[in-house]
Tab-separated table of C-alpha atoms in Angstrom:
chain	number	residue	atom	x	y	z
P	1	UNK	CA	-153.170	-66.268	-18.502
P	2	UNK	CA	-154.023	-70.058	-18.368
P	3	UNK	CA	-152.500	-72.208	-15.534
P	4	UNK	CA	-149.259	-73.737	-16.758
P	5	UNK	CA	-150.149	-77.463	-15.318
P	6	UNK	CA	-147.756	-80.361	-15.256
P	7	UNK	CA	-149.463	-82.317	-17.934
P	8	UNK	CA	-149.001	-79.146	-20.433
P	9	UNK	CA	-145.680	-79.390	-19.527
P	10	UNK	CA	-144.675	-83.016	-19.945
P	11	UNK	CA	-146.914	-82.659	-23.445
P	12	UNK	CA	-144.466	-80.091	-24.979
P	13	UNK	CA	-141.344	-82.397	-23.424
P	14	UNK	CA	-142.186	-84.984	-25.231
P	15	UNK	CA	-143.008	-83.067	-28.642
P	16	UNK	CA	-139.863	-80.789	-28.055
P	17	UNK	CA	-137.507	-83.533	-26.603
P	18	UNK	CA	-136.208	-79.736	-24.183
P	19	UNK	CA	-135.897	-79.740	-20.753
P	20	UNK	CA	-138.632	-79.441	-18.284
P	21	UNK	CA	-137.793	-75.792	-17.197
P	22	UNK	CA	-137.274	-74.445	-20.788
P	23	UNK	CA	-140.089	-75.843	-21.657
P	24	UNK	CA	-142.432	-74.443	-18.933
P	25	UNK	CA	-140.759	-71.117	-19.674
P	26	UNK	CA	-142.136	-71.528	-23.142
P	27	UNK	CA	-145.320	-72.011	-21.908
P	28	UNK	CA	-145.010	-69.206	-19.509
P	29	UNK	CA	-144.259	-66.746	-22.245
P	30	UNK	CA	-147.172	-67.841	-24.744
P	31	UNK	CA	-149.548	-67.707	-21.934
P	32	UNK	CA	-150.632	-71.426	-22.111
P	33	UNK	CA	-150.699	-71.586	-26.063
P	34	UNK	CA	-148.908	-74.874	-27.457
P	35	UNK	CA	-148.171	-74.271	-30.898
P	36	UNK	CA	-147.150	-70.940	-30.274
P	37	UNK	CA	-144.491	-72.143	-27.483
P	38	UNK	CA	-143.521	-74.711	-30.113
P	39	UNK	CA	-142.811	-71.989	-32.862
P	40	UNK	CA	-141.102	-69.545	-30.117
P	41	UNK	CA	-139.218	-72.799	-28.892
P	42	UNK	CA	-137.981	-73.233	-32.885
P	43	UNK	CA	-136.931	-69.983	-33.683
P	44	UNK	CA	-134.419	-70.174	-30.348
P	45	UNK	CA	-133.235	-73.485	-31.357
P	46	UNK	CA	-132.176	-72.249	-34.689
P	47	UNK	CA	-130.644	-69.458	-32.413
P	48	UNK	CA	-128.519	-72.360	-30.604
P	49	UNK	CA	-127.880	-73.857	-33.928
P	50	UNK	CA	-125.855	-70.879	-34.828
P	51	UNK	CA	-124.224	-70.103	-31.920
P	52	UNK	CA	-123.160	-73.673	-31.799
P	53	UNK	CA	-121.688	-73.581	-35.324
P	54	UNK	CA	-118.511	-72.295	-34.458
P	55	UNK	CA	-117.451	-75.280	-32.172
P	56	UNK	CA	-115.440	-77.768	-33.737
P	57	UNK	CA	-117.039	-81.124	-34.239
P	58	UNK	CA	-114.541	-83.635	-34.305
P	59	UNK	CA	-116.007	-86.561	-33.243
P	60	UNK	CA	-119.038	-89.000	-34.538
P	61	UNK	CA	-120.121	-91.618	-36.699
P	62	UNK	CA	-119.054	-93.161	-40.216
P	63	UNK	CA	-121.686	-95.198	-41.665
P	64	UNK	CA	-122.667	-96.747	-45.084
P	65	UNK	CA	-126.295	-97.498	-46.743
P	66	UNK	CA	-126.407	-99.976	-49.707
P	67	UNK	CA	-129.375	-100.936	-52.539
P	68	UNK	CA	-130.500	-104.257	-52.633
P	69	UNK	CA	-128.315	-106.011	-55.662
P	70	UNK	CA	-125.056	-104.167	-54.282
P	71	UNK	CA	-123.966	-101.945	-57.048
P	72	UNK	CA	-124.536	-98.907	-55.161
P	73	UNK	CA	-123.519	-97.584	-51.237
P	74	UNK	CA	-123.614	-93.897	-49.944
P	75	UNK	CA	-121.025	-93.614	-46.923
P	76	UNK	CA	-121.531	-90.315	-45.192
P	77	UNK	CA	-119.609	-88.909	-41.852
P	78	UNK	CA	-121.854	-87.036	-39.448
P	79	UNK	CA	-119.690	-84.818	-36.846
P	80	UNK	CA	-120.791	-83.557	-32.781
P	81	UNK	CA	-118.378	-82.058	-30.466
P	82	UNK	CA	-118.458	-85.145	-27.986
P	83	UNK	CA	-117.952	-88.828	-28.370
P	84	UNK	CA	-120.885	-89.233	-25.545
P	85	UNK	CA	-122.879	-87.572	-28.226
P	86	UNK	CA	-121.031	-90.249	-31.275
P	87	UNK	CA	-122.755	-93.077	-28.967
P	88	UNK	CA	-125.730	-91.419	-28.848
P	89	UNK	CA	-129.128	-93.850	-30.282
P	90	UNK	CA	-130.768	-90.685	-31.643
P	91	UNK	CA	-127.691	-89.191	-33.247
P	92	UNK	CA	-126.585	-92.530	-34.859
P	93	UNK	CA	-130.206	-92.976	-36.380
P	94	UNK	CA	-130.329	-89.494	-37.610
P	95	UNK	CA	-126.919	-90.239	-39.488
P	96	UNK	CA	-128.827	-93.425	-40.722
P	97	UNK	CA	-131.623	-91.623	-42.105
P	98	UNK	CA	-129.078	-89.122	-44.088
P	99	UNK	CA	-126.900	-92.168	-45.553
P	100	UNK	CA	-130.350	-93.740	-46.992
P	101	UNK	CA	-131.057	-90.055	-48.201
P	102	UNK	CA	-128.211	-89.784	-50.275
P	103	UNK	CA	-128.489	-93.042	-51.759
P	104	UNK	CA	-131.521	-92.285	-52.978
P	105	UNK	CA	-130.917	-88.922	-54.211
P	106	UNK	CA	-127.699	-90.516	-55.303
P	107	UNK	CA	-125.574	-87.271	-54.774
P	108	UNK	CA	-121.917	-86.312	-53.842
P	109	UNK	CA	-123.222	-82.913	-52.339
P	110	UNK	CA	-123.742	-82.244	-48.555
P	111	UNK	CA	-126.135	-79.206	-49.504
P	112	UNK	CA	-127.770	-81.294	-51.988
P	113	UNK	CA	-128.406	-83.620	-49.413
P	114	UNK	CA	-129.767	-81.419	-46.548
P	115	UNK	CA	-131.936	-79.856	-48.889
P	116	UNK	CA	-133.951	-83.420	-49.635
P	117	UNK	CA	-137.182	-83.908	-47.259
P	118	UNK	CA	-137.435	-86.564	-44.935
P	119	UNK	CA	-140.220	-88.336	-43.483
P	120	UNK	CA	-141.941	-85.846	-41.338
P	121	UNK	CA	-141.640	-83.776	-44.234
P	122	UNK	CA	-138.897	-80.919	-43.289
P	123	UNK	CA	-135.687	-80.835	-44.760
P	124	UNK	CA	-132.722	-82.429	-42.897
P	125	UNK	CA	-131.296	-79.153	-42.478
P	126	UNK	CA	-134.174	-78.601	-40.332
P	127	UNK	CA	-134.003	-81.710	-38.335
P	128	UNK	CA	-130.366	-81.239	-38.084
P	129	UNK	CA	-131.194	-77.859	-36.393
P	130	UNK	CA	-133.847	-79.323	-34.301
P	131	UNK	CA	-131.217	-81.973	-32.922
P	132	UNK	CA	-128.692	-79.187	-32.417
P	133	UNK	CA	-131.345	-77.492	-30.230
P	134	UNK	CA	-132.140	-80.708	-28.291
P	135	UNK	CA	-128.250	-82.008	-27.691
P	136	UNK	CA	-126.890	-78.507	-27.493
P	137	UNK	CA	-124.139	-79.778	-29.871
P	138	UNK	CA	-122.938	-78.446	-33.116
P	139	UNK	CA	-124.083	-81.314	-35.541
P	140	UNK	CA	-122.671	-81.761	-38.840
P	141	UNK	CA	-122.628	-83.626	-41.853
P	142	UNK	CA	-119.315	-83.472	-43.314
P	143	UNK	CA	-118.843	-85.270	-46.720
P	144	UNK	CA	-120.775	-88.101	-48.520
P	145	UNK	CA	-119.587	-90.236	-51.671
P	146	UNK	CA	-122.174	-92.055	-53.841
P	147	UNK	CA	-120.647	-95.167	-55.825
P	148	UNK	CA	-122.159	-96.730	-58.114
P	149	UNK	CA	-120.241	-99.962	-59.627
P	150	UNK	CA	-120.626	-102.315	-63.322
P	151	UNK	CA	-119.581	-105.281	-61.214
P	152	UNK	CA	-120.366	-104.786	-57.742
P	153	UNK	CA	-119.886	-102.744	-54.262
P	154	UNK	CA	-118.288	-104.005	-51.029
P	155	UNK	CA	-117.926	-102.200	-47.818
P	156	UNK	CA	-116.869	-102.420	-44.190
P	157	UNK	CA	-117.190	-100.584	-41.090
P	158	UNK	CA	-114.700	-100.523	-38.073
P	159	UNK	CA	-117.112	-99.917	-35.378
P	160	UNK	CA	-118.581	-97.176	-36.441
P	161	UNK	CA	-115.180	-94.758	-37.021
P	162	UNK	CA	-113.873	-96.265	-40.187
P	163	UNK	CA	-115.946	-96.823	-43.410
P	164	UNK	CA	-114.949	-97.983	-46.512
P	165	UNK	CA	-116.461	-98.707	-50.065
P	166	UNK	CA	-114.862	-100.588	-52.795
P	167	UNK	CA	-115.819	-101.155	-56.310
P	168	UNK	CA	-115.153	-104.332	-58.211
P	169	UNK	CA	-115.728	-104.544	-62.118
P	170	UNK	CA	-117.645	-108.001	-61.373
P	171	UNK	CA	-120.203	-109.526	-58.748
P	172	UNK	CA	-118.081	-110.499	-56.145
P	173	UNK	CA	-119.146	-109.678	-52.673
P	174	UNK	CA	-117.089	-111.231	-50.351
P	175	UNK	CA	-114.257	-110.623	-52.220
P	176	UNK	CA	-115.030	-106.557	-52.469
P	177	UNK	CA	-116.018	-106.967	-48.512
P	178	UNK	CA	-112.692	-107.983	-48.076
P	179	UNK	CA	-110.873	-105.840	-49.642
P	180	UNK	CA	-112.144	-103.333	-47.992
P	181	UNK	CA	-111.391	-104.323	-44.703
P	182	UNK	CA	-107.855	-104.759	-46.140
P	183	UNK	CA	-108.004	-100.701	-46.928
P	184	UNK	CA	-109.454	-99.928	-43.993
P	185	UNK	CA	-106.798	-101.500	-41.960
P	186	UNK	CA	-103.769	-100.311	-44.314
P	187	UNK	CA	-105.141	-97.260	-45.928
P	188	UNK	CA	-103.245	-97.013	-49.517
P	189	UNK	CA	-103.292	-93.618	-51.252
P	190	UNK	CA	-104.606	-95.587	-54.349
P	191	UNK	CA	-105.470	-97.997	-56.390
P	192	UNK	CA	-102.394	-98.453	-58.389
P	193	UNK	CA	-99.561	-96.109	-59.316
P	194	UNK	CA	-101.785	-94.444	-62.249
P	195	UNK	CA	-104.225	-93.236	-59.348
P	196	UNK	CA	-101.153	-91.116	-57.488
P	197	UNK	CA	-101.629	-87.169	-58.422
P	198	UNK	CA	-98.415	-86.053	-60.168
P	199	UNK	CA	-98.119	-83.443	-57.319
P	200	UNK	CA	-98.109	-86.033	-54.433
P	201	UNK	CA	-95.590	-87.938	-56.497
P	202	UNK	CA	-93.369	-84.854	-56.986
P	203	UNK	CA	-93.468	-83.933	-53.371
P	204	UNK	CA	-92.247	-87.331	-52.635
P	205	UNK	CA	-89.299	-87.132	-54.913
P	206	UNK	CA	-88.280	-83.953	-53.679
P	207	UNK	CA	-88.527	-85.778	-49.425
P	208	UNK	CA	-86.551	-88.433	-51.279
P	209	UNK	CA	-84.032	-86.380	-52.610
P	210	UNK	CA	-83.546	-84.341	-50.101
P	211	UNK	CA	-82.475	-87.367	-47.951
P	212	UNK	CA	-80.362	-88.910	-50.569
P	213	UNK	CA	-78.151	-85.778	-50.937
P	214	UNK	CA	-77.141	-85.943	-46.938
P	215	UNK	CA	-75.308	-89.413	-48.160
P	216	UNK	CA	-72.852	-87.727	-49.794
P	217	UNK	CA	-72.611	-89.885	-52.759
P	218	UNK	CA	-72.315	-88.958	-56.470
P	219	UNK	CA	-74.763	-87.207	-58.203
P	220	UNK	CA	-75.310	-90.731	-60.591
P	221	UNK	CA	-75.786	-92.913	-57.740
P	222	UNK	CA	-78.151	-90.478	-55.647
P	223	UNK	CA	-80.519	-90.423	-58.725
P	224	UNK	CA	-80.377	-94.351	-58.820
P	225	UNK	CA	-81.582	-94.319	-54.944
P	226	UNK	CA	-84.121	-91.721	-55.868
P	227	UNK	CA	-85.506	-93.652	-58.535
P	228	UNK	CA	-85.329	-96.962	-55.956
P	229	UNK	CA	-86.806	-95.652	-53.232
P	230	UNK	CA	-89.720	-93.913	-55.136
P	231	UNK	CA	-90.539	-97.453	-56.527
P	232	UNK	CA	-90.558	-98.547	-53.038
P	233	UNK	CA	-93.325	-95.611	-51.860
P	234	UNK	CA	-94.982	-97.027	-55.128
P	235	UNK	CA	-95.268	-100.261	-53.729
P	236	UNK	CA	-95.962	-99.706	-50.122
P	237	UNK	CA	-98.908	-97.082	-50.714
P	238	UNK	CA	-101.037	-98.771	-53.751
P	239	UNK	CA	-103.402	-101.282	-53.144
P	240	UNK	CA	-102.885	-103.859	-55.382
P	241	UNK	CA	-98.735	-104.222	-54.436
P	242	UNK	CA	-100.107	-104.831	-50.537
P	243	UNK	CA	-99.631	-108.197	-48.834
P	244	UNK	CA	-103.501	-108.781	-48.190
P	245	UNK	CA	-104.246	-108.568	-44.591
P	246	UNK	CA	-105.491	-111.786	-43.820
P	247	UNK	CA	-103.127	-113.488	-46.172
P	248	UNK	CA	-99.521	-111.582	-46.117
P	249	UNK	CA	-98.134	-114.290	-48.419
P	250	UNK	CA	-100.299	-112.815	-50.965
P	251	UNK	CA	-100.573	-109.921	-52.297
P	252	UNK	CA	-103.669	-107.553	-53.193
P	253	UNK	CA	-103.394	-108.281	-57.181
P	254	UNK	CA	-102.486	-112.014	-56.693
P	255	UNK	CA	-105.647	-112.139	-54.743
P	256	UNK	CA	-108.013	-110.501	-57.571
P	257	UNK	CA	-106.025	-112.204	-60.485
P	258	UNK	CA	-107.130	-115.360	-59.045
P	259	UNK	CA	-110.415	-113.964	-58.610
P	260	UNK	CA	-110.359	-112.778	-62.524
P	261	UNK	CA	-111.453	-109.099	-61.496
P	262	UNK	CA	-110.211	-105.554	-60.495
P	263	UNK	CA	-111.138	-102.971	-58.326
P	264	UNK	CA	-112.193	-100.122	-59.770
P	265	UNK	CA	-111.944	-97.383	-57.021
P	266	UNK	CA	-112.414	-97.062	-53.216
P	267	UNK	CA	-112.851	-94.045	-50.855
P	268	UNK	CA	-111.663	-94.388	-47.358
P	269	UNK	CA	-113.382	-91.750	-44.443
P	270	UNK	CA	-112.265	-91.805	-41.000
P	271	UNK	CA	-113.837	-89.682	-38.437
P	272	UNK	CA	-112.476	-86.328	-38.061
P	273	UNK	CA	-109.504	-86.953	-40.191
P	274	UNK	CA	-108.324	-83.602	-41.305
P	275	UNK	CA	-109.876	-81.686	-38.835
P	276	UNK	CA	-107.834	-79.519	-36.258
P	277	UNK	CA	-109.350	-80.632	-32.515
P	278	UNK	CA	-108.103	-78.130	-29.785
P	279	UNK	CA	-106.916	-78.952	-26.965
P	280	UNK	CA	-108.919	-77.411	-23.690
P	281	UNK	CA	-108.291	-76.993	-20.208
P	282	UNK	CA	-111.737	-79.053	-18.824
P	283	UNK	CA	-111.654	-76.988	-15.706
P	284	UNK	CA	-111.408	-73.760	-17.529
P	285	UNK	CA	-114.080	-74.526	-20.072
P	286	UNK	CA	-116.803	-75.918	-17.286
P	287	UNK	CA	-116.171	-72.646	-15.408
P	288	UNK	CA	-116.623	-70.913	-18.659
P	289	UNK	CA	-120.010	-73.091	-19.412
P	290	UNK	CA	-121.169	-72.241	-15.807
P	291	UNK	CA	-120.846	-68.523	-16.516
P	292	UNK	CA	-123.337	-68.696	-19.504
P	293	UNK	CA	-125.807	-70.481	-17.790
């Protein structure tokens, strides 16, 4: 067997980004060959990458790639399972890479989008393994809209855990820009009232009515405050009835009448929305850690 020297070691470091005693292990076990401790050293990582898939990633990055003449942004959420991890150089730039990705392949689909190559020529499936190996997180990417817009596309980031895109029927940059920093800050359901599903509207009535009836009033008069109060949801959860954030004497469609345009859609991600984060005794799940090791 060849001598396992220091230099061999610090070589496959720096190709593997592992630790130094995993990686001399590696070495160990191929007897001094390289590649084949590189191979052995990928087929455990996308053993980690499994076993990690099962923990829930809640935490990360939002962020937003755009083509030159602004008609087109992909925003794309990429989860880990710490927000040490969210802060991480490396993880952010691998989440940039993916965002460019799917504007180019201009797609909607997360396994469309792992699937594409990147630079060094493996998929991102592969490099998302391959960071899941090196962090010893489970790494995700979650969901990714494409927009494309007649007019033009504004977006805004709040740090880097809100992202929005908006979509304006003409070239108006600042204007879209500002918008959606007006969404991200109030976060409206929709556009207008046409862009409320008939089932969230229905579930609404029946909250509404269900509160009227404890009044006690006539049947006549609890279907008038029905009726009022949905009109009121109306207003309070579209965009284009809310007093625009940097100008609350003015309202959303006051500010694009005077502009002469509309916005055609937005889409609103915020970092783990949705997802179910567990809460864990610290000292119980170190001890737990410690046991594995």
């Amino acid at each position: 067997m060849s001598e396992i020297s220091a230099s061999m070691v610090k070589e496959l470091r720096e190709v593997t980004g592992s630790g130094m005693m995993e990686c001399k292990t590696a070495l160990v076990e191929s007897k001094g060959d390289m590649q084949l401790a590189i191979d052995n050293m990928r087929k455990k990582g996308s053993l980690k990458a499994a076993k990690r898939a099962g923990k829930i990633a809640a935490e990360g990055v939002i962020v937003i790639a755009e083509n030159t003449d602004k008609t087109r942004a992909c925003m794309i959420e990429v989860n880990c399972e710490t927000d040490f991890v969210a802060r991480d150089t490396h993880f952010k730039s691998f989440a940039d890479q993916l965002s460019q990705a799917g504007l180019s392949a201009n797609t909607n689909d997360i396994d469309s989008l792992m699937s594409q190559t990147s630079q060094d020529g493996s998929t991102y499936e592969t490099v998302r393994e391959t960071w899941v190996s090196k962090i010893g997180e489970n790494i995700q990417a979650r969901r990714i809209v494409t927009v494309t817009s007649p007019g033009c596309i504004g977006f805004y980031l709040h740090g880097d855990r809100i992202g929005v895109v908006v979509s304006l029927d003409k070239k108006n940059a600042e204007l879209a820009k500002d918008i959606a920093m007006h969404v991200a800050a109030t976060n409206p359901v929709a556009v207008d009232a046409n862009g409320i599903s008939a089932e969230k509207m229905a579930k609404e009535r029946e909250i509404i009515t269900a509160q009227a009836q404890t009044s006690g009033k006539p049947a006549n008069i609890i279907e008038k405050m029905v009726e009022g109060r949905l009109q009121k949801y109306v207003q309070e959860v579209c965009l284009i009835h809310q007093p625009f954030v940097k100008n609350p004497d003015q309202t959303i469609q006051q500010l694009l009448q005077a502009a002469n345009t509309k916005v055609l859609s937005f889409v609103r991600f915020e970092v783990g929305e949705g997802i179910e984060k567990p809460v864990t005794d610290l000292a119980a799940e170190v001890s737990a850690t410690l046991k594995e090791v």
